[in-house]
Coordinates of C-alpha atoms in Angstrom, one line a residue:
M1 CA -43.8 -20.0 -68.3
E2 CA -42.6 -17.0 -69.8
K3 CA -39.5 -15.2 -68.3
F4 CA -39.0 -11.8 -68.2
Y5 CA -36.0 -9.3 -66.3
L6 CA -36.7 -6.0 -65.1
G7 CA -34.4 -2.9 -65.7
F8 CA -34.2 0.2 -64.3
D9 CA -32.4 3.7 -65.1
A10 CA -31.7 6.0 -62.2
G11 CA -31.0 9.0 -64.1
T12 CA -30.6 12.8 -63.6
Q13 CA -34.3 13.9 -64.8
S14 CA -36.0 10.8 -64.4
V15 CA -36.3 7.3 -63.4
K16 CA -37.4 4.8 -65.9
V17 CA -38.5 1.1 -65.5
T18 CA -38.8 -1.4 -67.9
V19 CA -39.4 -5.1 -68.4
Y20 CA -38.1 -7.7 -71.3
N21 CA -39.1 -11.0 -72.5
E22 CA -36.4 -13.5 -73.5
K23 CA -36.3 -12.0 -76.8
M24 CA -35.4 -8.6 -75.2
E25 CA -38.6 -7.3 -76.3
C26 CA -40.4 -4.5 -74.0
V27 CA -43.4 -5.4 -72.3
A28 CA -43.8 -3.1 -69.7
S29 CA -42.2 0.6 -69.1
T30 CA -42.9 3.9 -67.3
S31 CA -40.9 6.8 -66.2
A32 CA -41.1 9.9 -63.7
P33 CA -39.4 12.9 -63.5
T34 CA -37.0 13.5 -60.4
T35 CA -36.1 16.6 -58.1
L36 CA -33.5 18.9 -58.3
T37 CA -32.9 21.6 -55.7
Y38 CA -30.6 24.7 -55.9
P39 CA -30.0 25.8 -52.1
H40 CA -26.9 28.0 -53.0
P41 CA -25.5 29.1 -56.5
G42 CA -23.6 26.4 -58.0
W43 CA -25.1 23.5 -55.4
V44 CA -27.2 20.8 -56.7
D45 CA -29.1 18.7 -54.3
M46 CA -31.4 15.5 -54.9
D47 CA -32.8 12.8 -52.8
V48 CA -31.7 9.0 -52.9
D49 CA -35.3 8.0 -51.1
E50 CA -36.9 9.6 -54.0
Y51 CA -35.1 7.6 -56.3
L52 CA -36.1 4.7 -54.3
A53 CA -39.9 5.8 -53.8
L54 CA -39.8 6.1 -57.9
T55 CA -38.2 2.6 -58.6
I56 CA -40.8 0.9 -56.2
N57 CA -43.7 3.0 -58.0
G58 CA -42.4 2.3 -61.7
I59 CA -42.2 -1.2 -60.6
A60 CA -45.7 -1.7 -59.4
E61 CA -46.7 0.3 -62.4
C62 CA -45.1 -2.1 -65.1
S63 CA -46.6 -5.0 -62.7
R64 CA -49.8 -3.4 -63.3
Q65 CA -49.3 -3.2 -67.1
M66 CA -48.0 -6.9 -67.1
R67 CA -51.3 -8.1 -65.5
E68 CA -53.7 -6.0 -68.0
K69 CA -51.8 -8.0 -70.8
G70 CA -52.4 -11.3 -69.3
L71 CA -48.4 -11.6 -68.2
D72 CA -47.4 -12.8 -64.6
P73 CA -45.2 -10.1 -63.0
K74 CA -43.9 -12.8 -60.7
Q75 CA -42.2 -14.5 -63.6
I76 CA -39.7 -11.8 -63.6
Q77 CA -36.4 -13.5 -63.0
S78 CA -33.9 -10.7 -62.1
I79 CA -33.8 -6.9 -61.1
M80 CA -30.9 -4.7 -62.3
G81 CA -30.3 -1.3 -62.4
D82 CA -27.8 1.2 -63.4
G83 CA -27.5 5.1 -62.2
I84 CA -25.4 8.3 -62.1
I85 CA -21.5 7.4 -61.8
C86 CA -20.9 10.7 -60.5
G87 CA -22.8 11.3 -57.5
I88 CA -22.9 10.0 -53.8
A89 CA -24.9 10.4 -50.9
G90 CA -23.9 9.2 -47.2
V91 CA -25.9 6.6 -45.1
D92 CA -25.6 5.5 -41.5
E93 CA -25.2 2.0 -40.2
E94 CA -28.8 1.1 -41.1
G95 CA -28.1 1.8 -45.0
N96 CA -30.3 4.9 -44.6
A97 CA -29.4 8.4 -46.1
I98 CA -28.7 11.1 -43.9
T99 CA -27.1 13.7 -46.6
P100 CA -28.5 15.2 -49.7
Y101 CA -27.2 13.1 -53.0
I102 CA -24.9 15.3 -54.9
N103 CA -24.1 14.7 -58.5
Y104 CA -22.0 16.0 -61.2
L105 CA -24.0 19.0 -61.8
D106 CA -22.6 20.5 -58.2
S107 CA -19.8 23.1 -58.2
R108 CA -19.5 23.3 -54.3
T109 CA -16.2 21.6 -54.4
Q110 CA -14.4 24.3 -56.5
E111 CA -12.1 25.4 -54.1
D112 CA -11.3 21.4 -53.2
E113 CA -10.5 20.8 -56.7
V114 CA -7.9 23.6 -56.7
L115 CA -6.3 22.4 -53.5
I116 CA -5.8 19.0 -54.5
N117 CA -4.5 20.2 -58.2
S118 CA -2.1 22.4 -56.2
W119 CA -0.3 18.9 -54.6
D120 CA 0.6 18.1 -58.2
L121 CA 0.6 14.3 -57.9
D122 CA 1.2 12.1 -60.3
I123 CA -0.6 8.8 -58.6
W124 CA -3.8 10.0 -59.8
G125 CA -2.8 9.5 -63.7
R126 CA -0.8 7.0 -62.7
E127 CA -3.7 4.8 -61.0
T128 CA -6.8 5.9 -62.2
G129 CA -5.7 7.7 -65.7
N130 CA -7.2 10.9 -64.3
P131 CA -4.5 13.2 -63.7
E132 CA -6.4 15.9 -62.3
A133 CA -9.1 16.4 -59.5
K134 CA -12.6 17.6 -60.7
C135 CA -15.3 19.2 -58.6
M136 CA -17.6 16.8 -60.1
F137 CA -16.0 13.7 -58.7
P138 CA -17.5 11.9 -55.8
A139 CA -13.9 11.8 -54.2
L140 CA -14.5 15.7 -53.6
F141 CA -18.2 15.2 -52.6
A142 CA -17.0 12.4 -49.9
R143 CA -14.2 15.1 -48.7
W144 CA -16.9 17.6 -48.4
L145 CA -19.4 16.0 -46.5
L146 CA -16.8 14.4 -44.3
K147 CA -15.9 18.4 -43.2
N148 CA -19.6 19.9 -43.4
N149 CA -22.4 17.8 -42.9
E150 CA -23.1 17.2 -39.3
A151 CA -25.4 14.0 -39.6
F152 CA -22.4 12.5 -41.5
K153 CA -19.7 13.4 -39.1
A154 CA -21.9 11.8 -36.0
R155 CA -23.7 8.8 -37.8
G156 CA -22.0 8.5 -41.0
A157 CA -20.8 4.9 -42.0
K158 CA -20.7 4.7 -46.1
F159 CA -21.0 6.7 -49.1
I160 CA -23.3 4.9 -51.9
H161 CA -24.0 5.9 -55.3
N162 CA -28.1 6.3 -56.3
A163 CA -28.7 3.0 -58.1
P164 CA -26.6 1.0 -55.5
Y165 CA -29.0 2.4 -52.7
V166 CA -31.9 1.5 -54.2
L167 CA -30.8 -2.2 -55.4
A168 CA -29.6 -2.3 -51.8
H169 CA -33.1 -1.2 -50.1
L170 CA -34.9 -3.7 -52.3
A171 CA -32.8 -6.6 -51.1
G172 CA -32.9 -5.1 -47.6
L173 CA -29.2 -4.6 -46.8
K174 CA -27.2 -2.5 -44.5
A175 CA -24.4 0.0 -44.6
K176 CA -22.0 -3.0 -44.1
D177 CA -23.0 -4.7 -47.3
M178 CA -23.2 -1.4 -49.5
F179 CA -21.6 -2.3 -52.8
I180 CA -20.7 -0.6 -55.9
D181 CA -19.9 -2.4 -59.6
W182 CA -16.3 -1.8 -60.8
G183 CA -17.5 0.5 -63.9
A184 CA -19.6 2.8 -61.4
M185 CA -16.3 2.5 -59.2
S186 CA -14.5 4.3 -61.5
G187 CA -16.9 7.4 -61.5
W188 CA -15.4 8.4 -58.2
G189 CA -12.3 9.5 -60.3
M190 CA -9.8 9.3 -57.6
G191 CA -9.4 6.7 -54.8
Y192 CA -9.1 3.6 -57.0
K193 CA -7.0 1.4 -59.1
V194 CA -8.7 1.5 -62.7
E195 CA -7.1 -1.6 -64.0
E196 CA -6.8 -3.5 -60.6
K197 CA -10.8 -2.9 -59.7
C198 CA -10.1 -2.1 -56.1
W199 CA -9.7 1.0 -53.8
S200 CA -6.3 2.6 -53.6
P201 CA -5.2 2.7 -50.2
E202 CA -2.7 5.7 -50.8
Q203 CA -5.0 7.7 -52.5
L204 CA -7.7 7.6 -49.8
K205 CA -5.2 8.3 -47.0
I206 CA -4.2 11.1 -49.4
L207 CA -8.0 12.2 -49.8
G208 CA -8.7 11.9 -46.1
I209 CA -11.3 9.0 -46.8
E210 CA -11.5 6.0 -44.6
A211 CA -11.4 3.0 -46.4
S212 CA -14.0 1.2 -44.2
M213 CA -16.6 4.4 -45.6
M214 CA -16.2 3.1 -49.1
P215 CA -18.6 0.4 -50.6
K216 CA -17.4 -3.2 -51.8
I217 CA -16.5 -3.8 -55.2
V218 CA -18.8 -6.5 -57.2
K219 CA -19.2 -7.4 -60.8
P220 CA -22.4 -5.7 -62.5
W221 CA -23.9 -9.4 -62.7
D222 CA -23.1 -10.5 -59.2
I223 CA -26.3 -11.4 -56.9
V224 CA -26.2 -9.1 -54.3
G225 CA -29.2 -10.0 -52.3
H226 CA -32.9 -11.2 -53.0
L227 CA -36.2 -8.9 -53.4
T228 CA -37.7 -8.9 -49.6
E229 CA -41.3 -10.0 -48.8
E230 CA -41.9 -6.3 -47.8
M231 CA -40.6 -5.0 -51.2
A232 CA -42.4 -7.9 -52.9
E233 CA -45.9 -6.4 -51.8
K234 CA -45.1 -3.2 -52.6
T235 CA -44.1 -3.8 -56.2
G236 CA -46.0 -7.2 -56.9
L237 CA -43.1 -9.1 -58.0
A238 CA -42.4 -12.6 -56.1
A239 CA -40.1 -12.6 -53.0
G240 CA -36.7 -13.7 -53.3
T241 CA -36.5 -12.1 -57.1
P242 CA -32.6 -11.9 -57.6
I243 CA -31.0 -8.6 -57.4
C244 CA -27.8 -7.9 -59.7
G245 CA -25.0 -5.4 -58.3
G246 CA -25.9 -2.8 -60.7
A247 CA -23.7 -0.4 -63.4
G248 CA -23.0 2.9 -64.5
D249 CA -25.5 4.5 -66.7
T250 CA -23.0 5.4 -69.1
M251 CA -21.4 2.5 -69.2
Q252 CA -24.8 0.6 -69.9
S253 CA -25.6 3.1 -72.6
M254 CA -22.0 2.4 -74.3
L255 CA -22.7 -1.2 -74.2
G256 CA -26.6 -0.8 -75.7
S257 CA -25.0 1.1 -78.3
G258 CA -22.9 -1.4 -79.2
N259 CA -19.5 -0.2 -78.1
M260 CA -17.6 -3.3 -77.2
G261 CA -14.4 -2.8 -78.0
A262 CA -11.7 0.1 -78.4
G263 CA -12.2 2.6 -81.2
Q264 CA -16.1 3.2 -81.3
A265 CA -17.5 6.8 -80.3
V266 CA -20.6 7.4 -78.5
D267 CA -22.7 10.3 -78.0
V268 CA -24.6 9.6 -74.6
A269 CA -27.0 12.7 -75.0
G270 CA -28.6 12.5 -71.7
T271 CA -28.8 15.1 -69.1
C272 CA -24.8 15.6 -68.9
S273 CA -24.1 15.0 -72.3
M274 CA -21.3 12.8 -72.8
F275 CA -19.0 12.5 -75.8
C276 CA -17.4 9.1 -75.2
V277 CA -14.6 7.0 -77.2
S278 CA -13.3 3.3 -76.4
T279 CA -9.9 2.3 -76.0
K280 CA -7.3 -0.5 -75.1
G281 CA -6.6 1.1 -71.3
I282 CA -5.0 4.4 -70.9
I283 CA -3.6 7.1 -73.7
P284 CA -1.0 9.1 -72.1
E285 CA -1.9 11.9 -74.3
L286 CA -5.6 11.7 -73.3
S287 CA -4.6 11.3 -69.9
K288 CA -2.2 14.5 -69.6
K289 CA -3.2 17.5 -67.3
G290 CA -5.0 19.7 -68.9
A291 CA -6.9 17.7 -71.3
G292 CA -10.2 17.9 -69.4
L293 CA -10.9 14.2 -69.9
I294 CA -12.4 11.8 -67.8
F295 CA -11.2 7.7 -67.8
N296 CA -13.7 5.4 -66.7
S297 CA -13.7 1.5 -66.7
G298 CA -16.5 -0.2 -68.8
T299 CA -19.2 -2.9 -67.4
L300 CA -17.5 -5.5 -69.3
P301 CA -13.8 -6.8 -68.1
D302 CA -10.8 -5.2 -70.2
T303 CA -13.0 -2.4 -71.5
Y304 CA -12.1 1.9 -70.7
F305 CA -13.3 4.8 -72.4
Y306 CA -12.9 8.4 -72.2
W307 CA -15.1 11.0 -72.2
G308 CA -15.5 14.7 -72.5
Y309 CA -18.7 16.6 -70.9
I310 CA -20.8 19.2 -71.0
R311 CA -22.4 19.5 -67.6
T312 CA -25.5 20.7 -68.3
G313 CA -25.8 19.5 -72.1
G314 CA -29.3 17.8 -72.1
L315 CA -30.6 19.7 -68.9
A316 CA -30.1 23.3 -70.7
L317 CA -32.5 21.5 -73.0
R318 CA -35.1 20.7 -70.4
W319 CA -34.1 24.2 -68.6
F320 CA -35.1 26.4 -71.8
K321 CA -38.2 24.2 -72.6
D322 CA -39.4 24.6 -68.9
S323 CA -38.4 27.6 -67.4
V324 CA -38.1 30.0 -70.9
C325 CA -40.9 28.2 -72.7
G326 CA -42.9 27.5 -69.8
Q327 CA -43.7 24.2 -71.0
E328 CA -42.7 22.1 -68.1
K329 CA -45.8 19.4 -68.4
D330 CA -45.4 19.5 -72.3
G331 CA -42.9 16.9 -72.8
D332 CA -43.7 16.7 -76.9
Y333 CA -43.0 20.4 -77.0
F334 CA -39.2 19.7 -77.6
D335 CA -40.7 18.2 -81.3
V336 CA -42.3 21.8 -81.4
L337 CA -39.1 23.5 -80.6
N338 CA -37.1 21.3 -83.1
N339 CA -39.9 21.8 -85.8
A340 CA -39.7 25.7 -85.5
A341 CA -36.1 25.3 -85.8
K342 CA -35.6 23.8 -89.0
D343 CA -35.8 27.3 -91.1
V344 CA -32.9 28.5 -88.9
P345 CA -29.7 28.9 -90.7
A346 CA -26.8 27.6 -89.6
G347 CA -25.2 29.9 -87.0
S348 CA -28.3 31.0 -85.2
D349 CA -28.3 34.3 -87.4
G350 CA -25.3 35.2 -85.1
V351 CA -27.0 34.3 -81.7
L352 CA -24.8 32.5 -79.2
F353 CA -25.7 30.5 -76.1
L354 CA -22.9 29.8 -73.5
P355 CA -24.7 26.2 -71.7
Y356 CA -22.5 27.1 -68.0
L357 CA -26.2 26.9 -66.1
T358 CA -24.5 25.5 -63.4
G359 CA -20.7 26.8 -63.7
G360 CA -17.8 26.5 -65.9
T361 CA -15.7 23.7 -66.4
N362 CA -12.0 23.2 -67.1
D363 CA -10.3 26.5 -68.2
V364 CA -13.1 28.6 -68.3
K365 CA -14.3 28.0 -64.5
E366 CA -16.2 31.2 -64.1
A367 CA -18.0 31.0 -66.9
T368 CA -21.8 31.3 -66.5
G369 CA -25.1 30.7 -68.9
C370 CA -26.2 33.2 -71.3
F371 CA -27.4 33.8 -74.7
L372 CA -25.5 36.9 -76.9
N373 CA -25.5 38.8 -80.1
M374 CA -29.8 38.7 -80.3
T375 CA -31.8 41.4 -81.8
L376 CA -35.1 42.3 -82.3
D377 CA -35.6 39.4 -84.6
T378 CA -34.6 37.1 -82.2
D379 CA -37.2 34.5 -81.7
Q380 CA -38.0 31.4 -79.9
A381 CA -36.8 29.1 -83.0
T382 CA -33.3 31.0 -83.4
L383 CA -32.8 30.9 -79.3
W384 CA -33.5 26.9 -79.5
H385 CA -31.1 26.8 -82.3
A386 CA -28.4 28.6 -80.5
V387 CA -29.0 26.1 -77.8
L388 CA -28.4 22.8 -79.8
E389 CA -25.2 24.7 -81.5
A390 CA -23.7 25.6 -78.4
I391 CA -23.6 21.9 -77.1
G392 CA -22.3 21.4 -80.5
Y393 CA -19.3 23.6 -80.1
D394 CA -18.0 22.2 -76.9
Y395 CA -18.2 18.7 -78.4
M396 CA -16.2 20.2 -81.5
E397 CA -13.3 20.9 -79.0
I398 CA -13.5 17.2 -77.3
T399 CA -13.2 15.7 -80.8
D400 CA -10.0 18.0 -81.7
L401 CA -8.7 16.1 -78.5
Y402 CA -9.5 12.5 -79.9
R403 CA -8.5 13.1 -83.5
G404 CA -5.2 14.4 -82.0
A405 CA -4.3 11.5 -80.1
G406 CA -5.6 9.2 -83.6
V407 CA -8.8 8.2 -82.3
D408 CA -10.9 7.2 -85.6
M409 CA -13.6 9.6 -85.6
S410 CA -15.3 8.9 -89.0
R411 CA -18.5 7.7 -87.1
I412 CA -20.4 8.4 -84.1
T413 CA -23.2 6.8 -82.5
I414 CA -25.8 9.1 -80.8
T415 CA -27.8 7.3 -77.5
E416 CA -30.3 8.3 -75.1
G417 CA -32.9 11.2 -75.2
G418 CA -31.2 13.8 -77.4
S419 CA -30.7 10.8 -80.4
R420 CA -34.7 11.6 -81.0
S421 CA -33.8 15.2 -82.0
E422 CA -33.3 15.0 -86.0
I423 CA -32.1 18.5 -86.6
W424 CA -29.5 18.2 -83.6
N425 CA -28.5 14.8 -84.8
Q426 CA -27.9 16.5 -88.3
M427 CA -25.8 19.6 -86.8
K428 CA -23.4 17.4 -85.2
S429 CA -22.9 15.7 -88.1
D430 CA -21.8 18.9 -89.7
M431 CA -20.3 20.3 -86.8
L432 CA -18.3 17.6 -86.4
G433 CA -17.6 16.0 -89.9
S434 CA -18.6 12.3 -89.0
E435 CA -20.9 10.1 -90.2
V436 CA -23.9 9.9 -87.6
I437 CA -26.3 7.2 -86.5
T438 CA -28.7 6.7 -84.5
L439 CA -30.6 3.3 -82.8
K440 CA -33.9 1.9 -83.0
N441 CA -33.4 1.5 -79.4
A442 CA -32.1 4.8 -78.3
G443 CA -32.2 4.3 -74.7
G444 CA -30.1 1.6 -74.7
A445 CA -29.0 1.3 -70.6
V446 CA -32.5 -0.2 -69.4
V447 CA -32.6 -3.0 -72.0
T448 CA -28.5 -3.7 -71.3
D449 CA -29.6 -3.9 -67.9
C450 CA -32.2 -6.6 -68.7
I451 CA -29.5 -8.5 -70.9
V452 CA -27.2 -8.4 -67.5
G453 CA -29.8 -9.7 -65.4
A454 CA -30.2 -12.6 -67.7
Y455 CA -26.7 -13.8 -68.1
A456 CA -26.6 -13.2 -64.1
L457 CA -28.8 -16.3 -64.1
G458 CA -27.0 -17.8 -66.6
H459 CA -30.2 -17.6 -69.0
I460 CA -27.7 -15.9 -71.7
T461 CA -24.1 -17.3 -71.8
D462 CA -23.0 -14.8 -74.1
M463 CA -23.5 -11.1 -73.0
K464 CA -21.5 -9.6 -76.5
A465 CA -24.0 -11.9 -79.0
A466 CA -27.2 -10.7 -77.1
L467 CA -26.1 -6.9 -76.9
T468 CA -25.5 -7.2 -80.6
E469 CA -28.7 -8.8 -81.3
S470 CA -30.5 -6.0 -80.1
L471 CA -28.9 -3.2 -82.2
E472 CA -30.5 -2.0 -85.5
I473 CA -29.7 1.2 -87.1
K474 CA -32.7 3.5 -87.2
K475 CA -31.1 6.6 -89.6
L476 CA -28.0 7.9 -91.1
Y477 CA -26.9 11.3 -91.4
Y478 CA -23.9 12.7 -93.4
T479 CA -22.1 15.9 -93.1
N480 CA -23.3 18.7 -95.1
A481 CA -19.5 20.1 -96.5
E482 CA -20.8 23.4 -96.8
N483 CA -22.1 23.7 -93.1
H484 CA -18.7 22.0 -91.6
D485 CA -16.8 24.8 -93.3
F486 CA -19.1 27.3 -91.8
Y487 CA -19.1 25.7 -88.1
A488 CA -15.1 25.7 -88.3
K489 CA -15.1 29.0 -89.1
Q490 CA -18.0 30.1 -86.0
Y491 CA -16.1 27.6 -83.7
A492 CA -12.6 29.8 -84.2
L493 CA -14.8 32.8 -83.2
Q494 CA -16.7 31.3 -80.6
K495 CA -13.7 29.8 -78.7
K496 CA -11.8 33.1 -79.1
L497 CA -15.4 34.9 -77.3
V498 CA -15.4 32.7 -74.5
K499 CA -11.9 31.5 -73.8
Q500 CA -10.3 35.1 -73.8
D501 CA -12.5 38.0 -74.3
M502 CA -15.7 37.2 -71.8
K503 CA -13.1 35.8 -69.0
E504 CA -13.0 39.3 -67.2
A505 CA -17.3 39.8 -68.1
F506 CA -17.5 36.0 -66.5
H507 CA -15.4 37.4 -63.3
T508 CA -17.5 40.5 -63.2
L509 CA -20.9 38.5 -63.9
K510 CA -19.4 36.2 -60.9
A511 CA -19.4 39.2 -58.5
L512 CA -23.2 40.0 -59.5
H513 CA -24.4 36.5 -57.4

């Protein structure tokens, strides 16, 4: 009988479920949107039980698609999933969520970030590679829940990420058996030893987090349980199907783009646009205070990477399509916008967009989202072009940091949903001065999950070879020298405007909230 493997990606904007065969060819796939709520300015709440429901429904739909093709979903050999690395919820002893799911889009912990950084401790950088606290770190969300969430203060047992929550419930696990893989562990930002792949008792004590509330650390390919009879009935899969430990979405996207060793650059163009470079370990110049970069452990042993981020990168695109253009239900409207923007010149006729829709970062903490420099000639295409360029400007700042540390940026691989925008890919090549490539398998995380699931069962013995076989370049983009020189001048002006001229304005705008 033919073997199949199921993977899911529990992302910010959607849950994708996909089934691949032994040749890593897709045989079934589905996607469903998630819900984000904004209870207070700067707050973003989600629901891990929605992630669970969407995954169950997605698996059931993939089962239906397989049966229509004459394929047996009960021949799915393993279940593997990836999820957001910077986001947690709290669960009770039964393993059920009793808090909202808070992720990297949320800014409620900004005051705590300032407090922790005022302690000026070296242990963070020494043990994690992250010298400073960030309000997006789960470690700070945990501190907030311990102080402010009454349900968790009364009944809280563990903190858990979204993909492990789904995997644990598919396996019927309680809080005492909750887990996290060693890559997603490093998404906590603080509280662990990155090279030893373990929680740090000293850091947790400083943070005021009980070690007993932390999930156990597993390898992504560890079998953590098996599909329950109840879940088998809901999904159409066989009871007892092995369930893997899961992984972080960024880590899987890195692997899926061929980034398996040091010295490679990847733009994970998802909801949170993440610009990553792989290294052999901590680079002091990139882990110094003020650099603004995050350091993480990869899925594979002894793999590490730095990343800079624009928290609302991809979300800004969705916001513009849904809220500004009123095309929430039309996913293809991105193509309409991209086609219209092709005739807009570099620089968007002077229009600037600032993508800080959920608050600022690093040295522009009070920044807010806004369009600047519009005239009566400004149309939808120009605004869209400005939105794309805005994220590119933030990438230019990150690229300067990498190049300053001697990282080779001559070629960048772009993955995830943003890679489908040809105008944006060319724009990034022009802005960053790097050759850009896209892959035929742009959403590398889910197929990578399936490869890991096959590896977990011994059906694949060489994971790197299997990952390499799934790679095929879709298109190359070369830098337009004239545009690159133009963007260098524009970037200097944009940087001065945002970081100097607008500081007082941002402070005033914040007061208006």
